[in-house]
Amino acid sequence: LRFDRLLLTGAAGGLGRTLRPRLAAYCHRLRLSDIEDLGSAAPHEELCPARLEDADAVHALLKGVDAVVHLGGVSTEQAWAPILRANIEGAFHLYEAARRHGVRRIVLASSNHVTGFYRQDEVISPADPMRPDGLYGLSKAFGENLARLYFDRHGIETVCLRIGSSFPEPRNRRMLATWLSYDDLERLVVASLTTPVAGFSVIYGVSDNTTSWWDNTAARHIGYRPQDSSEPFRATIEAAEPRLDMNDPATLFQGGPFARTTPAE
Ligand code: 15L
């Protein structure tokens, strides 16, 4: 057990529900937050529902916490108002609260949609300029820059995880490149929490897939070694999706369907 108290935000979401039982092994107390129902608390758990745009609630959330896994916020492309409240104002409140309460390490769920307008025939690294594929990706770009500011100015360490597609199995052709297995997700989050020197790091959250758009050499210093691959799913996925529409932005760009024009725009 490395931590006295860890905070997991977005604990009722897809990845929050996945990490909730897995993080128990690394802390004495796990504080869980979301706006959705968190169910009932296990003996080691503290349930703290909070809206991220509520500064007071977020400050209370960070009190007495050693490190944060921040998954909370909007996780899809949608209208600007909810993105502004949860991902921009919410991220700001989180970092201000971390500063005020002396929290030294944050693992930030960023997204591959920070660079979603690179093409699928390009291999990029975290050093390449951001190219968000929509308002959601833009909000994640803000989160990464916010984290950078709070490291440069206040020494709060952040590992920004540009998560690809984390589901039980890859679901389509694109996910052959972007899939992050749940076991690799746990490896990545635990490495990000426990590496002695994290500084400000940006890493793609992806398994060891044969097809890859992301050079993840930058992940080596935190000790993340993916052990899963989408390759065993390839034949089934390609058979189900034999043709690709080469005029569809979802085929051309790394962000897939997020790179299409949406009603929000
Ligand atoms: C994301 O950022 C979303 O939160 C997730 O639901 C997936 O759609 C993922 O990206 C993806 O790119 O597959």
Short mmCIF file of C-alpha atoms and ligand atoms in Angstrom, two decimals:
data_model
loop_
_atom_site.label_atom_id
_atom_site.label_comp_id
_atom_site.label_asym_id
_atom_site.label_seq_id
_atom_site.Cartn_x
_atom_site.Cartn_y
_atom_site.Cartn_z
CA LEU A 1 0.00 0.00 0.00
CA ARG A 2 1.63 3.17 -1.18
CA PHE A 3 -1.01 5.78 -0.35
CA ASP A 4 -3.01 6.63 2.71
CA ARG A 5 -5.85 8.23 0.76
CA LEU A 6 -6.38 8.28 -3.00
CA LEU A 7 -9.12 10.27 -4.75
CA LEU A 8 -10.79 8.83 -7.83
CA THR A 9 -13.08 11.28 -9.66
CA GLY A 10 -15.49 10.06 -12.31
CA ALA A 11 -15.75 6.89 -10.26
CA ALA A 12 -19.20 6.01 -11.65
CA GLY A 13 -18.06 6.21 -15.28
CA GLY A 14 -16.84 3.37 -17.47
CA LEU A 15 -13.18 3.59 -16.47
CA GLY A 16 -14.00 4.71 -12.93
CA ARG A 17 -15.99 1.54 -12.32
CA THR A 18 -13.08 -0.45 -13.75
CA LEU A 19 -10.43 1.20 -11.59
CA ARG A 20 -12.47 1.37 -8.37
CA PRO A 21 -11.84 -2.22 -7.24
CA ARG A 22 -8.33 -2.28 -8.72
CA LEU A 23 -7.07 0.82 -6.87
CA ALA A 24 -8.05 -0.66 -3.51
CA ALA A 25 -4.78 -2.60 -3.51
CA TYR A 26 -2.72 0.60 -3.53
CA CYS A 27 -4.29 2.68 -0.75
CA HIS A 28 -5.76 2.45 2.72
CA ARG A 29 -8.68 4.72 1.84
CA LEU A 30 -10.20 5.37 -1.55
CA ARG A 31 -12.30 8.51 -1.89
CA LEU A 32 -14.77 8.28 -4.76
CA SER A 33 -16.53 11.12 -6.48
CA ASP A 34 -19.05 11.51 -9.30
CA ILE A 35 -22.38 13.17 -10.05
CA GLU A 36 -23.89 9.77 -10.81
CA ASP A 37 -24.81 7.10 -8.27
CA LEU A 38 -21.74 5.53 -6.63
CA GLY A 39 -23.59 2.61 -5.04
CA SER A 40 -22.64 1.65 -1.50
CA ALA A 41 -19.25 2.14 0.10
CA ALA A 42 -16.93 -0.75 0.93
CA PRO A 43 -15.16 -0.40 4.32
CA HIS A 44 -12.10 1.25 2.71
CA GLU A 45 -14.19 3.63 0.57
CA GLU A 46 -15.47 7.19 1.11
CA LEU A 47 -18.28 8.37 -1.17
CA CYS A 48 -18.13 12.10 -1.92
CA PRO A 49 -20.50 13.15 -4.70
CA ALA A 50 -19.45 16.50 -6.14
CA ARG A 51 -20.09 18.63 -9.20
CA LEU A 52 -16.76 19.68 -10.67
CA GLU A 53 -17.99 23.22 -11.40
CA ASP A 54 -18.69 23.66 -7.66
CA ALA A 55 -15.43 25.09 -6.33
CA ASP A 56 -16.31 24.54 -2.66
CA ALA A 57 -17.26 20.92 -3.26
CA VAL A 58 -14.01 20.28 -5.15
CA HIS A 59 -11.95 21.89 -2.40
CA ALA A 60 -13.60 19.61 0.17
CA LEU A 61 -12.86 16.66 -2.08
CA LEU A 62 -9.09 17.27 -2.13
CA LYS A 63 -8.69 17.69 1.63
CA GLY A 64 -6.46 15.01 3.12
CA VAL A 65 -5.71 13.34 -0.20
CA ASP A 66 -2.25 12.07 -1.22
CA ALA A 67 -2.84 11.73 -4.94
CA VAL A 68 -5.68 12.01 -7.46
CA VAL A 69 -6.82 9.97 -10.43
CA HIS A 70 -8.98 12.50 -12.25
CA LEU A 71 -11.38 10.82 -14.64
CA GLY A 72 -14.29 13.17 -13.90
CA GLY A 73 -15.91 15.38 -16.50
CA VAL A 74 -17.49 15.14 -19.92
CA SER A 75 -16.04 12.29 -21.98
CA THR A 76 -17.64 12.82 -25.38
CA GLU A 77 -18.17 15.57 -27.93
CA GLN A 78 -21.18 17.67 -26.98
CA ALA A 79 -22.41 21.21 -26.47
CA TRP A 80 -20.00 23.81 -25.14
CA ALA A 81 -21.82 24.58 -21.86
CA PRO A 82 -21.34 21.19 -20.14
CA ILE A 83 -17.77 20.96 -21.44
CA LEU A 84 -17.00 24.42 -20.08
CA ARG A 85 -18.46 23.62 -16.66
CA ALA A 86 -17.03 20.15 -16.06
CA ASN A 87 -13.79 20.05 -18.06
CA ILE A 88 -12.58 23.65 -17.96
CA GLU A 89 -13.94 25.17 -14.76
CA GLY A 90 -13.84 21.77 -13.06
CA ALA A 91 -10.20 21.12 -13.96
CA PHE A 92 -9.28 24.59 -12.71
CA HIS A 93 -11.01 24.00 -9.38
CA LEU A 94 -9.25 20.65 -9.06
CA TYR A 95 -5.76 22.14 -9.53
CA GLU A 96 -6.48 25.09 -7.26
CA ALA A 97 -7.72 22.69 -4.60
CA ALA A 98 -4.63 20.50 -5.07
CA ARG A 99 -2.42 23.53 -4.58
CA ARG A 100 -4.28 24.68 -1.50
CA HIS A 101 -4.30 21.22 0.11
CA GLY A 102 -0.73 20.32 -0.82
CA VAL A 103 -1.61 17.41 -3.13
CA ARG A 104 1.57 16.60 -5.04
CA ARG A 105 0.53 14.19 -7.82
CA ILE A 106 -2.38 14.02 -10.25
CA VAL A 107 -3.03 11.41 -12.91
CA LEU A 108 -5.14 13.25 -15.44
CA ALA A 109 -7.40 11.49 -17.90
CA SER A 110 -6.65 13.36 -21.08
CA SER A 111 -7.62 11.92 -24.45
CA ASN A 112 -6.32 10.97 -27.86
CA HIS A 113 -8.77 13.63 -29.10
CA VAL A 114 -6.19 16.27 -28.13
CA THR A 115 -4.45 15.14 -31.33
CA GLY A 116 -7.46 13.71 -33.17
CA PHE A 117 -6.93 15.72 -36.35
CA TYR A 118 -3.68 13.98 -37.21
CA ARG A 119 -4.26 11.48 -39.95
CA GLN A 120 -4.34 7.74 -39.53
CA ASP A 121 -1.29 7.45 -41.82
CA GLU A 122 0.83 9.49 -39.39
CA VAL A 123 2.75 8.34 -36.33
CA ILE A 124 2.98 11.11 -33.77
CA SER A 125 4.41 11.56 -30.31
CA PRO A 126 3.41 13.72 -27.32
CA ALA A 127 6.00 16.26 -28.53
CA ASP A 128 3.93 17.06 -31.63
CA PRO A 129 1.62 20.09 -31.54
CA MET A 130 -1.89 19.55 -30.29
CA ARG A 131 -4.62 19.24 -32.96
CA PRO A 132 -7.90 18.80 -31.08
CA ASP A 133 -10.71 17.27 -33.13
CA GLY A 134 -13.56 19.11 -31.36
CA LEU A 135 -14.64 20.99 -28.28
CA TYR A 136 -14.08 17.95 -26.08
CA GLY A 137 -10.51 17.51 -27.34
CA LEU A 138 -9.99 21.24 -26.89
CA SER A 139 -11.05 20.98 -23.25
CA LYS A 140 -8.57 18.15 -22.72
CA ALA A 141 -5.86 20.31 -24.32
CA PHE A 142 -6.76 22.96 -21.74
CA GLY A 143 -6.43 20.38 -18.98
CA GLU A 144 -2.94 19.43 -20.14
CA ASN A 145 -1.86 23.08 -20.28
CA LEU A 146 -3.37 23.71 -16.86
CA ALA A 147 -1.38 20.77 -15.50
CA ARG A 148 1.76 22.16 -17.08
CA LEU A 149 1.20 25.57 -15.47
CA TYR A 150 0.64 24.02 -12.05
CA PHE A 151 3.82 22.00 -12.40
CA ASP A 152 5.93 24.93 -13.57
CA ARG A 153 4.52 27.33 -11.01
CA HIS A 154 3.69 25.11 -8.03
CA GLY A 155 5.56 21.84 -8.55
CA ILE A 156 2.39 19.71 -8.64
CA GLU A 157 3.27 16.67 -10.74
CA THR A 158 0.86 15.41 -13.40
CA VAL A 159 0.93 12.47 -15.73
CA CYS A 160 -1.49 13.31 -18.55
CA LEU A 161 -2.85 10.11 -20.06
CA ARG A 162 -4.08 10.58 -23.61
CA ILE A 163 -6.31 7.55 -23.35
CA GLY A 164 -7.13 5.81 -26.63
CA SER A 165 -10.17 3.50 -26.49
CA SER A 166 -10.42 1.64 -23.21
CA PHE A 167 -13.10 -1.04 -23.38
CA PRO A 168 -13.18 -4.76 -22.58
CA GLU A 169 -12.39 -5.46 -26.26
CA PRO A 170 -11.63 -3.35 -29.34
CA ARG A 171 -14.92 -2.69 -31.13
CA ASN A 172 -13.94 -1.61 -34.65
CA ARG A 173 -11.09 -1.11 -37.10
CA ARG A 174 -9.97 2.14 -35.50
CA MET A 175 -9.70 0.51 -32.10
CA LEU A 176 -7.18 -1.98 -33.47
CA ALA A 177 -4.83 1.03 -33.20
CA THR A 178 -6.34 2.86 -30.21
CA TRP A 179 -7.34 0.04 -27.84
CA LEU A 180 -6.21 0.12 -24.21
CA SER A 181 -7.09 -3.05 -22.30
CA TYR A 182 -8.36 -2.72 -18.73
CA ASP A 183 -5.29 -4.54 -17.38
CA ASP A 184 -3.00 -2.15 -19.27
CA LEU A 185 -5.10 0.78 -18.02
CA GLU A 186 -4.42 -0.37 -14.46
CA ARG A 187 -0.69 -0.77 -15.22
CA LEU A 188 -0.57 2.71 -16.70
CA VAL A 189 -2.42 4.41 -13.85
CA VAL A 190 -0.42 2.62 -11.18
CA ALA A 191 2.89 3.44 -12.93
CA SER A 192 1.77 7.08 -13.17
CA LEU A 193 0.88 7.19 -9.48
CA THR A 194 4.01 5.49 -8.20
CA THR A 195 6.92 6.49 -10.44
CA PRO A 196 9.29 8.46 -8.19
CA VAL A 197 9.79 11.40 -10.56
CA ALA A 198 6.78 12.19 -12.74
CA GLY A 199 7.23 15.91 -13.38
CA PHE A 200 4.86 16.92 -16.14
CA SER A 201 4.43 14.01 -18.52
CA VAL A 202 2.16 13.31 -21.46
CA ILE A 203 1.69 9.69 -22.44
CA TYR A 204 -0.69 7.90 -24.80
CA GLY A 205 -2.88 5.37 -23.05
CA VAL A 206 -2.67 2.47 -25.43
CA SER A 207 -1.91 -1.24 -25.38
CA ASP A 208 0.91 -2.88 -27.34
CA ASN A 209 -1.07 -2.91 -30.58
CA THR A 210 0.56 -3.94 -33.87
CA THR A 211 -1.06 -1.03 -35.72
CA SER A 212 -0.09 2.14 -33.89
CA TRP A 213 -0.34 5.88 -34.52
CA TRP A 214 1.50 6.90 -31.37
CA ASP A 215 5.18 6.74 -30.48
CA ASN A 216 4.98 6.13 -26.75
CA THR A 217 8.70 6.22 -25.97
CA ALA A 218 7.80 8.97 -23.50
CA ALA A 219 6.01 6.35 -21.41
CA ARG A 220 9.19 4.46 -20.69
CA HIS A 221 10.36 6.74 -17.91
CA ILE A 222 7.29 6.01 -15.81
CA GLY A 223 7.84 2.28 -16.25
CA TYR A 224 4.68 1.52 -18.24
CA ARG A 225 5.01 -1.64 -20.30
CA PRO A 226 1.76 -2.66 -22.00
CA GLN A 227 1.18 -6.39 -22.03
CA ASP A 228 -1.96 -6.70 -24.14
CA SER A 229 -2.59 -6.26 -27.85
CA SER A 230 -5.61 -5.80 -30.11
CA GLU A 231 -4.11 -8.20 -32.64
CA PRO A 232 -6.07 -11.32 -31.57
CA PHE A 233 -9.29 -9.40 -32.40
CA ARG A 234 -8.18 -8.29 -35.88
CA ALA A 235 -9.63 -11.08 -38.01
CA THR A 236 -13.09 -10.81 -36.47
CA ILE A 237 -13.16 -7.02 -36.71
CA GLU A 238 -11.92 -6.92 -40.31
CA ALA A 239 -14.46 -9.54 -41.33
CA ALA A 240 -17.26 -7.51 -39.75
CA GLU A 241 -16.04 -4.28 -41.36
CA PRO A 242 -14.50 -5.33 -44.69
CA ARG A 243 -14.75 -1.92 -46.40
CA LEU A 244 -13.73 1.54 -45.28
CA ASP A 245 -15.18 4.77 -46.71
CA MET A 246 -12.05 6.70 -47.64
CA ASN A 247 -14.03 9.97 -47.80
CA ASP A 248 -15.26 9.67 -44.23
CA PRO A 249 -13.29 11.85 -41.74
CA ALA A 250 -13.74 8.99 -39.26
CA THR A 251 -11.59 6.84 -41.55
CA LEU A 252 -9.00 9.50 -42.32
CA PHE A 253 -8.33 11.02 -38.92
CA GLN A 254 -7.04 9.49 -35.70
CA GLY A 255 -9.99 10.87 -33.75
CA GLY A 256 -12.35 8.71 -35.81
CA PRO A 257 -16.02 9.75 -35.46
CA PHE A 258 -15.03 12.64 -33.20
CA ALA A 259 -13.45 14.29 -36.27
CA ARG A 260 -16.84 14.54 -38.00
CA THR A 261 -18.82 17.76 -37.79
CA THR A 262 -21.29 17.50 -34.93
CA PRO A 263 -24.44 19.45 -34.05
CA ALA A 264 -22.46 21.17 -31.28
CA GLU A 265 -20.54 23.06 -33.94
C1 15L B 1 -12.63 9.32 -25.66
O1 15L B 1 -12.01 10.31 -25.28
C2 15L B 1 -13.95 8.96 -25.10
O2 15L B 1 -14.08 9.36 -23.76
C3 15L B 1 -14.23 7.49 -25.21
O3 15L B 1 -15.60 7.28 -24.95
C4 15L B 1 -13.83 6.88 -26.54
O4 15L B 1 -14.74 7.25 -27.50
C5 15L B 1 -12.41 7.27 -26.90
O5 15L B 1 -12.14 8.63 -26.72
C6 15L B 1 -12.00 6.90 -28.32
O6 15L B 1 -11.37 7.73 -28.99
O7 15L B 1 -12.27 5.78 -28.74
#
